[in-house]
PDB file of C-alpha atoms in Angstrom:
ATOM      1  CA  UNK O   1     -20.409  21.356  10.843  1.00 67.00           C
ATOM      2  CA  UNK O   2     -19.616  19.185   7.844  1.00 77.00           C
ATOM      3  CA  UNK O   3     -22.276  16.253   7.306  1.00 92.00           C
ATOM      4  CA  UNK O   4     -20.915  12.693   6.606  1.00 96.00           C
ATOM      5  CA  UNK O   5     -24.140  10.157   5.492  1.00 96.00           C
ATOM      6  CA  UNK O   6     -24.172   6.471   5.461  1.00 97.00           C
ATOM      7  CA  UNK O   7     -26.638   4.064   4.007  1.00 97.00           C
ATOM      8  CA  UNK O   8     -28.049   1.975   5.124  1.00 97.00           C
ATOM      9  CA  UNK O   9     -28.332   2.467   8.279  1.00 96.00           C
ATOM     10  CA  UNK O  10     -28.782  -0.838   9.454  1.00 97.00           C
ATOM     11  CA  UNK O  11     -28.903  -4.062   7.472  1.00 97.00           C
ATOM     12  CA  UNK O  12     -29.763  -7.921   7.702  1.00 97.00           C
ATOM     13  CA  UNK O  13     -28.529 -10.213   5.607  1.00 96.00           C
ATOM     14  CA  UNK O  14     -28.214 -14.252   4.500  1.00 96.00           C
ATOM     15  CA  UNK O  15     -24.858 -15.592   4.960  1.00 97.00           C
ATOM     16  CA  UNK O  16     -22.828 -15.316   1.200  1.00 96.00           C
ATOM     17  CA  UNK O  17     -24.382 -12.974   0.093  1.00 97.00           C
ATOM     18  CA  UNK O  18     -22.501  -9.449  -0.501  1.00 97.00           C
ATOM     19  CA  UNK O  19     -23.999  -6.224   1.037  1.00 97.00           C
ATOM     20  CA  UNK O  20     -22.661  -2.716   0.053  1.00 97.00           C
ATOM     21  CA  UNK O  21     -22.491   0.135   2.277  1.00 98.00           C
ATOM     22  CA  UNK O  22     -21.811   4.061   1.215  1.00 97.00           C
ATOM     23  CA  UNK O  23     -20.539   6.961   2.873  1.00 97.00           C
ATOM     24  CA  UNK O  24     -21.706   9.924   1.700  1.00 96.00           C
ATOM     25  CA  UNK O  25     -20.248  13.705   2.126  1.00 95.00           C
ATOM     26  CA  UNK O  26     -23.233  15.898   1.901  1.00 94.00           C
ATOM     27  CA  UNK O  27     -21.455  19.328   2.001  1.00 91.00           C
ATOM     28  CA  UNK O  28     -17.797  19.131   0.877  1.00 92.00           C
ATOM     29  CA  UNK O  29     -15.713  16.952  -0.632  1.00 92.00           C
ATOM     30  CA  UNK O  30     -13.486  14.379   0.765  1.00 90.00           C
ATOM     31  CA  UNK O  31     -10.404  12.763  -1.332  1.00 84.00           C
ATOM     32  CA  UNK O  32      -9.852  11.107   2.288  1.00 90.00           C
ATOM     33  CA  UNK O  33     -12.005   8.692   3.110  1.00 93.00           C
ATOM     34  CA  UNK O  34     -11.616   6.231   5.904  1.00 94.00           C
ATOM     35  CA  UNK O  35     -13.323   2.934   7.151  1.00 96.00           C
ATOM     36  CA  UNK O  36     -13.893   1.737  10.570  1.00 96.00           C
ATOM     37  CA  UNK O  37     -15.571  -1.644  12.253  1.00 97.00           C
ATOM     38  CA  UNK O  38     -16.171  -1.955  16.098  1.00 97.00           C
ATOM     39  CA  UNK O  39     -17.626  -4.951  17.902  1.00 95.00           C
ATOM     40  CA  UNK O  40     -19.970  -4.812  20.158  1.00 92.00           C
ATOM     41  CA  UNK O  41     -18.262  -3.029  23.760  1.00 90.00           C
ATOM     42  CA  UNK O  42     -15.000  -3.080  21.988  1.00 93.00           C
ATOM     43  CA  UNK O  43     -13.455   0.419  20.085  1.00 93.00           C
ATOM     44  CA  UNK O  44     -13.485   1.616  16.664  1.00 94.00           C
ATOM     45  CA  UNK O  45     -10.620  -0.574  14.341  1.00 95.00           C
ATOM     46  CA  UNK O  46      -9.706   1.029  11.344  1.00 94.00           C
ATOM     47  CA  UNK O  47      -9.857  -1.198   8.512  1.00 95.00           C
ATOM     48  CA  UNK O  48      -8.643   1.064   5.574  1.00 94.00           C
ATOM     49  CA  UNK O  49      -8.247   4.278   4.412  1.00 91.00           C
ATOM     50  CA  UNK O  50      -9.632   5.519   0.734  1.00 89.00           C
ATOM     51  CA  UNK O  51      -8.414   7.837  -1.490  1.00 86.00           C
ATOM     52  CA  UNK O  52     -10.835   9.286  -4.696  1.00 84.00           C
ATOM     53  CA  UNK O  53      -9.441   8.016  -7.449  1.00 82.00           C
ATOM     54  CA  UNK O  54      -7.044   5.297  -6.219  1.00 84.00           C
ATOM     55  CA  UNK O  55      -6.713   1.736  -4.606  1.00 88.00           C
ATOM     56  CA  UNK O  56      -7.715   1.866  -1.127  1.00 91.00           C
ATOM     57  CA  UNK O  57      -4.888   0.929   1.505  1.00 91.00           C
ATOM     58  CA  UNK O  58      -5.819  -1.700   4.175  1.00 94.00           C
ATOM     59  CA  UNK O  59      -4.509  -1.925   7.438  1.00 93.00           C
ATOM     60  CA  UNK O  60      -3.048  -5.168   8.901  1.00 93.00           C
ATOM     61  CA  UNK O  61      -4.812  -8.180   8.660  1.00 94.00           C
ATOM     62  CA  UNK O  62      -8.105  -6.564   7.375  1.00 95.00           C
ATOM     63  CA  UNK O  63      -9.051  -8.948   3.919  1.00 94.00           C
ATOM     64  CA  UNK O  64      -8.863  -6.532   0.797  1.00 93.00           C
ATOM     65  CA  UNK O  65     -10.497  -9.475  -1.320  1.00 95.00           C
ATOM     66  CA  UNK O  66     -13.050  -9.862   1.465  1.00 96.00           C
ATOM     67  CA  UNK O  67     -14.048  -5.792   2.428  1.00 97.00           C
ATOM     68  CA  UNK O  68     -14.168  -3.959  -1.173  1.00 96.00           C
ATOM     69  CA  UNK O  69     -13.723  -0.581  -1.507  1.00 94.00           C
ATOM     70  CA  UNK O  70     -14.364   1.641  -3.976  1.00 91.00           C
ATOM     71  CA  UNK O  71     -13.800   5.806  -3.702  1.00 89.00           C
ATOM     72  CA  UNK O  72     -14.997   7.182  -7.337  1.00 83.00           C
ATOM     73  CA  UNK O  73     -16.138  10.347  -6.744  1.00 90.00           C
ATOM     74  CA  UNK O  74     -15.202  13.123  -4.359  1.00 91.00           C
ATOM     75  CA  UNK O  75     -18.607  12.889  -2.235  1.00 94.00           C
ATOM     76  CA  UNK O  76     -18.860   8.838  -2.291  1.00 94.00           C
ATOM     77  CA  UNK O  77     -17.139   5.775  -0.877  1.00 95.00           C
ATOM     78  CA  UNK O  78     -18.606   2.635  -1.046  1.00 96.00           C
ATOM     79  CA  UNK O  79     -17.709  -0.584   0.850  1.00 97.00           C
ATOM     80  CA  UNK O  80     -18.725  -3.983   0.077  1.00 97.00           C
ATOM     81  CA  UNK O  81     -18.716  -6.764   2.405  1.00 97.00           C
ATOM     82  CA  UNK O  82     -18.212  -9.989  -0.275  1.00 97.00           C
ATOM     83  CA  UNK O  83     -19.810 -13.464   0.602  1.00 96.00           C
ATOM     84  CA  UNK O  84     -21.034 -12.373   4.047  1.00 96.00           C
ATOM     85  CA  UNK O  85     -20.707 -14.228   7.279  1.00 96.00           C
ATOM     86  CA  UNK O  86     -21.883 -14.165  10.574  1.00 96.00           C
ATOM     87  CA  UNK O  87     -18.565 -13.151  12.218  1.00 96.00           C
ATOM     88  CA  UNK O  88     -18.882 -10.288   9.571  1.00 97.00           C
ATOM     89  CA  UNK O  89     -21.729  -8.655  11.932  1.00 97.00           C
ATOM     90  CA  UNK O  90     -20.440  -5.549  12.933  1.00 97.00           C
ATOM     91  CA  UNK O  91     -20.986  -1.870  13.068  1.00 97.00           C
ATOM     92  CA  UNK O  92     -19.352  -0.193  10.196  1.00 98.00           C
ATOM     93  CA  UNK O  93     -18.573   3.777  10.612  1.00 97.00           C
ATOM     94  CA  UNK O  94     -16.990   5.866   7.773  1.00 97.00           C
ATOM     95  CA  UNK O  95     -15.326   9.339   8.236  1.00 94.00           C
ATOM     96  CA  UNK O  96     -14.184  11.328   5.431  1.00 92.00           C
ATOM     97  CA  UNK O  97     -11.203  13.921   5.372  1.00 89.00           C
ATOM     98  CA  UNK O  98     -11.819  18.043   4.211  1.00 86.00           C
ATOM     99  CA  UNK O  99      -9.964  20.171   2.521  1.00 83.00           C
ATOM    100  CA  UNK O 100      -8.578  21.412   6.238  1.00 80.00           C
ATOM    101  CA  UNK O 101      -7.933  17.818   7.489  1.00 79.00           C
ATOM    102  CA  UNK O 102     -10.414  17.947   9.581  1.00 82.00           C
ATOM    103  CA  UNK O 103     -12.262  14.095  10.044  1.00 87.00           C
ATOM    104  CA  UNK O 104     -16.202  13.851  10.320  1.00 91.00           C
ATOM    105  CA  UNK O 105     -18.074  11.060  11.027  1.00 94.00           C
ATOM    106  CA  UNK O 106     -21.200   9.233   9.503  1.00 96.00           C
ATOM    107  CA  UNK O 107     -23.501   7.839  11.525  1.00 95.00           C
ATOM    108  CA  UNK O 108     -22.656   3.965  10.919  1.00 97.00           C
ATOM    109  CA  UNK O 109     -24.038   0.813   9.680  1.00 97.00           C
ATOM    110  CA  UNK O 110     -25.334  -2.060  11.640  1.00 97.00           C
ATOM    111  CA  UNK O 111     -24.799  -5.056   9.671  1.00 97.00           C
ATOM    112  CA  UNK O 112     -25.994  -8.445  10.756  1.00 97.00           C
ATOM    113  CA  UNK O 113     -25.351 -11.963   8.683  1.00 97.00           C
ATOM    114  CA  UNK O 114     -27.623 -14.694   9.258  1.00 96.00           C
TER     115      UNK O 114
ATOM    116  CA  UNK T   1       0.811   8.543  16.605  1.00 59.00           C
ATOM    117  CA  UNK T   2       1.288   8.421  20.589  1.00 63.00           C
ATOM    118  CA  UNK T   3      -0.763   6.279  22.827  1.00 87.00           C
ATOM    119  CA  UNK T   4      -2.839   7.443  25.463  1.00 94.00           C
ATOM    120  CA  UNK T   5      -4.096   5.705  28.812  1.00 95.00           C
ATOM    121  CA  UNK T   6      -7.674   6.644  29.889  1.00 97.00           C
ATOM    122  CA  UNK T   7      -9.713   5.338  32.921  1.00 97.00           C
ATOM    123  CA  UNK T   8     -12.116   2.658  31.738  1.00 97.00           C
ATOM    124  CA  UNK T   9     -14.827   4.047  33.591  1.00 97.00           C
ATOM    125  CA  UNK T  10     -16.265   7.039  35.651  1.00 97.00           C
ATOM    126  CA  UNK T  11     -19.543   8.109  36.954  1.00 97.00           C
ATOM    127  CA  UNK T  12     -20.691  12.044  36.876  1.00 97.00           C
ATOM    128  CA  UNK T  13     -23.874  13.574  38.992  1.00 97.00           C
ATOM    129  CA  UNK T  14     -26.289  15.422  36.601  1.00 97.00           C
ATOM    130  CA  UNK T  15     -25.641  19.003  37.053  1.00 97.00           C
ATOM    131  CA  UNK T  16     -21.629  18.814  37.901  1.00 97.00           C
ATOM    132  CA  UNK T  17     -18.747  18.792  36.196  1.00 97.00           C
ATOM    133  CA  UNK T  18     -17.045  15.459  34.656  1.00 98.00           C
ATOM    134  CA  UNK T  19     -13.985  15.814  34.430  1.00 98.00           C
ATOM    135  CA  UNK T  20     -11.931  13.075  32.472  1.00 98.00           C
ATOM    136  CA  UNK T  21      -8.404  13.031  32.119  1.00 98.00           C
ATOM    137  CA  UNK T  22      -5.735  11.342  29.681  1.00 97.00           C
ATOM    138  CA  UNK T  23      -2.101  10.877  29.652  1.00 96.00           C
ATOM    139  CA  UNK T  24       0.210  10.754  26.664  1.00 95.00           C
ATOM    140  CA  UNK T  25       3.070  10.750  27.868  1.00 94.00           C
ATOM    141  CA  UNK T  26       5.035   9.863  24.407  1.00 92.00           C
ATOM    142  CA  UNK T  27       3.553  12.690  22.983  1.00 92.00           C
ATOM    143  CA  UNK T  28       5.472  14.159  20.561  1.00 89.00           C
ATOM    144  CA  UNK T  29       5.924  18.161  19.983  1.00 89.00           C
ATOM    145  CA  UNK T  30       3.773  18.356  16.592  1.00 86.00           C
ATOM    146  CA  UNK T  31       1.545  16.164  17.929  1.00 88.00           C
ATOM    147  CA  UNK T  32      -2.133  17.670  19.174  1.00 91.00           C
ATOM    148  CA  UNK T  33      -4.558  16.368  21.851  1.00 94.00           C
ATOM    149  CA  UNK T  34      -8.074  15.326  20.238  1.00 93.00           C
ATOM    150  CA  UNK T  35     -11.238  14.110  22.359  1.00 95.00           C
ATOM    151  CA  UNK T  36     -14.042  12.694  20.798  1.00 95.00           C
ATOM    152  CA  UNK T  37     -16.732  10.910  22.315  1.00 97.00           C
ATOM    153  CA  UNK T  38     -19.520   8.140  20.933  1.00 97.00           C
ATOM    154  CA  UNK T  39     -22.793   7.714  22.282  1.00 95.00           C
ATOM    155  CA  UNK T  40     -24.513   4.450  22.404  1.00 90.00           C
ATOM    156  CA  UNK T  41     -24.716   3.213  18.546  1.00 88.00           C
ATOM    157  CA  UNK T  42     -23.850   5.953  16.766  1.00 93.00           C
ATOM    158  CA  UNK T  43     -20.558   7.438  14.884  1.00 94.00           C
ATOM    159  CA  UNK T  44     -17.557   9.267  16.533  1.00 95.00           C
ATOM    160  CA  UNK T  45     -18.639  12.970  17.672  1.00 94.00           C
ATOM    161  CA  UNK T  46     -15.606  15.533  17.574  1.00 91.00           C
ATOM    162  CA  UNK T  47     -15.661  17.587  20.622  1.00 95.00           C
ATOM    163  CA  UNK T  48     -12.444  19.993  21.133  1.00 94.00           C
ATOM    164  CA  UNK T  49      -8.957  19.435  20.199  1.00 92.00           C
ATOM    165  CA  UNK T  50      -5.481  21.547  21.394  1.00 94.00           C
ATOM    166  CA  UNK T  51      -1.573  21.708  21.199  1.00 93.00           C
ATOM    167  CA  UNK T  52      -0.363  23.387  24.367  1.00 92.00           C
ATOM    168  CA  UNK T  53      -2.814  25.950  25.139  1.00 89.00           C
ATOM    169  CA  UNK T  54      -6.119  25.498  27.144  1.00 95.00           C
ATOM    170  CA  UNK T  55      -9.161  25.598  24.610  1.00 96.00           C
ATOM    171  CA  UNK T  56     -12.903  25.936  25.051  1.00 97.00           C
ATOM    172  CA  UNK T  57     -15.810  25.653  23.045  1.00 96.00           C
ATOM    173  CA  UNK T  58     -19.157  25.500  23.722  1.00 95.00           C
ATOM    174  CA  UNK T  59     -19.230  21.726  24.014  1.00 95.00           C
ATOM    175  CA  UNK T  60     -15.897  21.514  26.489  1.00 98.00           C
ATOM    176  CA  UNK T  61     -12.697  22.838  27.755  1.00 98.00           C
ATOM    177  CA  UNK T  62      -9.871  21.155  27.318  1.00 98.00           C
ATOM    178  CA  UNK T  63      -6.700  21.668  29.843  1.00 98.00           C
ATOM    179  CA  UNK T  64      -3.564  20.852  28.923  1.00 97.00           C
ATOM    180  CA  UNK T  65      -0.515  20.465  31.429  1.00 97.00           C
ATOM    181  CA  UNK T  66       2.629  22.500  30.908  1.00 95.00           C
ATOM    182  CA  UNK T  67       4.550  19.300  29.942  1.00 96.00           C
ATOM    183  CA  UNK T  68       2.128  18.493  27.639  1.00 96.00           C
ATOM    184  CA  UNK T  69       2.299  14.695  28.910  1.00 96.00           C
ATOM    185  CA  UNK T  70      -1.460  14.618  30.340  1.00 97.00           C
ATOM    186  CA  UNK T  71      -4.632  16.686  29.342  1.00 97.00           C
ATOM    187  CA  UNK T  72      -8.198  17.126  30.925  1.00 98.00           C
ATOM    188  CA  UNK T  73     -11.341  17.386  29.238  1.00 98.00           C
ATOM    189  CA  UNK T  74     -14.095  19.171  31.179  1.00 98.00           C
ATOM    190  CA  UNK T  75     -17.722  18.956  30.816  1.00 98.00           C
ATOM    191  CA  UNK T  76     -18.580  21.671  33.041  1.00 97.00           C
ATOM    192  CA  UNK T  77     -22.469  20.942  33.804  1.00 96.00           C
ATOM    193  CA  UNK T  78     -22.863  17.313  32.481  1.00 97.00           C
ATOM    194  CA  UNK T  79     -26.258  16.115  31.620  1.00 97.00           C
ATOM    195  CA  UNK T  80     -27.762  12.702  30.816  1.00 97.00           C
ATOM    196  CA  UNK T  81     -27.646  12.877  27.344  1.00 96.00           C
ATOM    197  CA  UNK T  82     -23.477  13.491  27.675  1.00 97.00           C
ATOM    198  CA  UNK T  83     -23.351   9.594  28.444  1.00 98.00           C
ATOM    199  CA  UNK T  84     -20.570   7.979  25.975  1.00 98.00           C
ATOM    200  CA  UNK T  85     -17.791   7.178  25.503  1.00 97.00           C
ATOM    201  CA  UNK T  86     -14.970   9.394  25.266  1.00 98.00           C
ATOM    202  CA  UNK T  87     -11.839   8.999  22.926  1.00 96.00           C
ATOM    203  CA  UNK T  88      -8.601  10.961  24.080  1.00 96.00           C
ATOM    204  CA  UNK T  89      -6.270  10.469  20.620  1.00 93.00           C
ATOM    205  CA  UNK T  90      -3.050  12.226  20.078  1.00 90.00           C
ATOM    206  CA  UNK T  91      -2.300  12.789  16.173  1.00 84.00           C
ATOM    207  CA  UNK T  92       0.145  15.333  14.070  1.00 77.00           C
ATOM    208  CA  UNK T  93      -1.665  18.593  12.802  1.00 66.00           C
ATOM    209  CA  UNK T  94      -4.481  17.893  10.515  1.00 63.00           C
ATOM    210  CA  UNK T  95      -3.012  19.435   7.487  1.00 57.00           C
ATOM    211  CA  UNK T  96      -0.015  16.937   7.710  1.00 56.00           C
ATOM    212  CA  UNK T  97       0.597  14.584   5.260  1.00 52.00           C
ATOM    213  CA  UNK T  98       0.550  12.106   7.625  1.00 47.00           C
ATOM    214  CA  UNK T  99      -1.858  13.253  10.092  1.00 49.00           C
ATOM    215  CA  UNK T 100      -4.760  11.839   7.729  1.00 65.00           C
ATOM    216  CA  UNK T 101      -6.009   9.030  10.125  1.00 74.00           C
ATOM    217  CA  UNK T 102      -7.699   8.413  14.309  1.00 81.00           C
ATOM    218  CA  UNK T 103      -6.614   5.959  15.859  1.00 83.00           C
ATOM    219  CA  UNK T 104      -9.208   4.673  18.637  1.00 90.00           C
ATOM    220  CA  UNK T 105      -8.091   3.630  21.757  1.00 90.00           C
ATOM    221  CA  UNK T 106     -10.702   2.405  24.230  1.00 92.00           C
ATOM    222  CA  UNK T 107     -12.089   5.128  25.706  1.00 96.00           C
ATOM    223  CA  UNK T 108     -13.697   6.138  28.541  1.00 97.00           C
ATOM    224  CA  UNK T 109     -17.056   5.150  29.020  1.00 97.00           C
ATOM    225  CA  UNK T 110     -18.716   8.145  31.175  1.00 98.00           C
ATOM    226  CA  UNK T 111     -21.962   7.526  33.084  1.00 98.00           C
ATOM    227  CA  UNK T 112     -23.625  10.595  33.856  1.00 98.00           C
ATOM    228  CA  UNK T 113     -26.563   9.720  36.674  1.00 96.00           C
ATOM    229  CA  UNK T 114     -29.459  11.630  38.110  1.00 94.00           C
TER     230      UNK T 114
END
């Protein structure tokens, strides 16, 4: 099946600071990307979907200014977390969108804020 | 997209069947039945999806009631490493316009014991 990468894997950072995470689609491209968090024993919440080429769309209450993404190329989305805090510690998953519709899943990101 | 209901829980003998079922009872006719599941730290796994029709792969069968209003995913000889938890999501047809994103309920979390 298709392969969705994200990087890193697991990160630790000081609180402010601004980490970036990317979602990779190894073998086929995605103009669909989408962005999930989920809390520890709690589900996945998507937080917003990105489109190559385009301003990402957030869902409800998630902080655009806060959680920046960027989709520039068919095969890469990137998501920065700005200025960092603890209540930012979270597992981050991305899935990206074929040319079918089908949805595939990276592997997620463990961030933690000091 | 239509909500489902799921058990939070269930326990499954190594070497059996689980058996997990889901209602949807809002579903709507263009709508499928999805199950994914999510072990322990990792991103979303797709297992089997269906419309009306009972479907099987080699990860699953999937049984769906004439009415469409519940559906059953079987994991006919579970084994340890099928611990996780399983999403049940109801979405339109992946090639939709709008059937683009998953939205994660809470799942079933599936113990699967020696």
């Amino acid at each position: 099946g298709a392969v969705v990468s994200q990087h890193p894997s697991r990160v630790i950072c000081k609180s402010g600071t601004s980490v970036k995470i990317e979602c990779r689609s190894l073998d086929f491209q995605a103009t669909t990307m989408f962005w999930y968090r989920q809390f520890p024993k709690q589900s996945l919440m998507l937080m917003a979907t990105s489109n190559e080429g385009s301003k990402a769309t957030y869902e409800q209450g998630v902080e655009k200014d806060k959680f920046l993404i960027n989709h520039a190329s068919l095969t890469l989305s990137t998501l920065t977390v700005t200025s960092a805090h603890p209540e930012d510690s979270s597992f981050y998953i991305c899935s990206a969108r074929d040319s079918l519709g089908e949805l595939f899943f990276g592997e997620g990101s463990r961030l933690t804020v000091l | 997209d239509a909500k489902t209901t799921q058990p939070t829980s269930m326990d499954c003998a190594e070497g059996r069947a689980a058996n997990l079922p889901c209602n949807h009872s809002t579903i709507s006719g263009n709508e499928y039945v999805y199950w994914y599941r999510q072990i322990h730290s990792q991103g979303p796994q797709y297992i089997i999806h269906g419309l009306k029709n009972n479907e099987t792969n080699e990860m699953a069968s999937l049984i769906i009631t004439e009415d469409r209003k519940s559906s059953t995913l079987i994991l006919p000889h579970a084994t340890l490493r099928d611990t996780a938890v399983y999403y049940c999501i109801v979405r339109v047809a992946a090639l939709s316009a709008y059937g683009n994103k998953l939205v994660f309920g809470a799942g079933t979390i599936l113990r699967v014991k020696s």
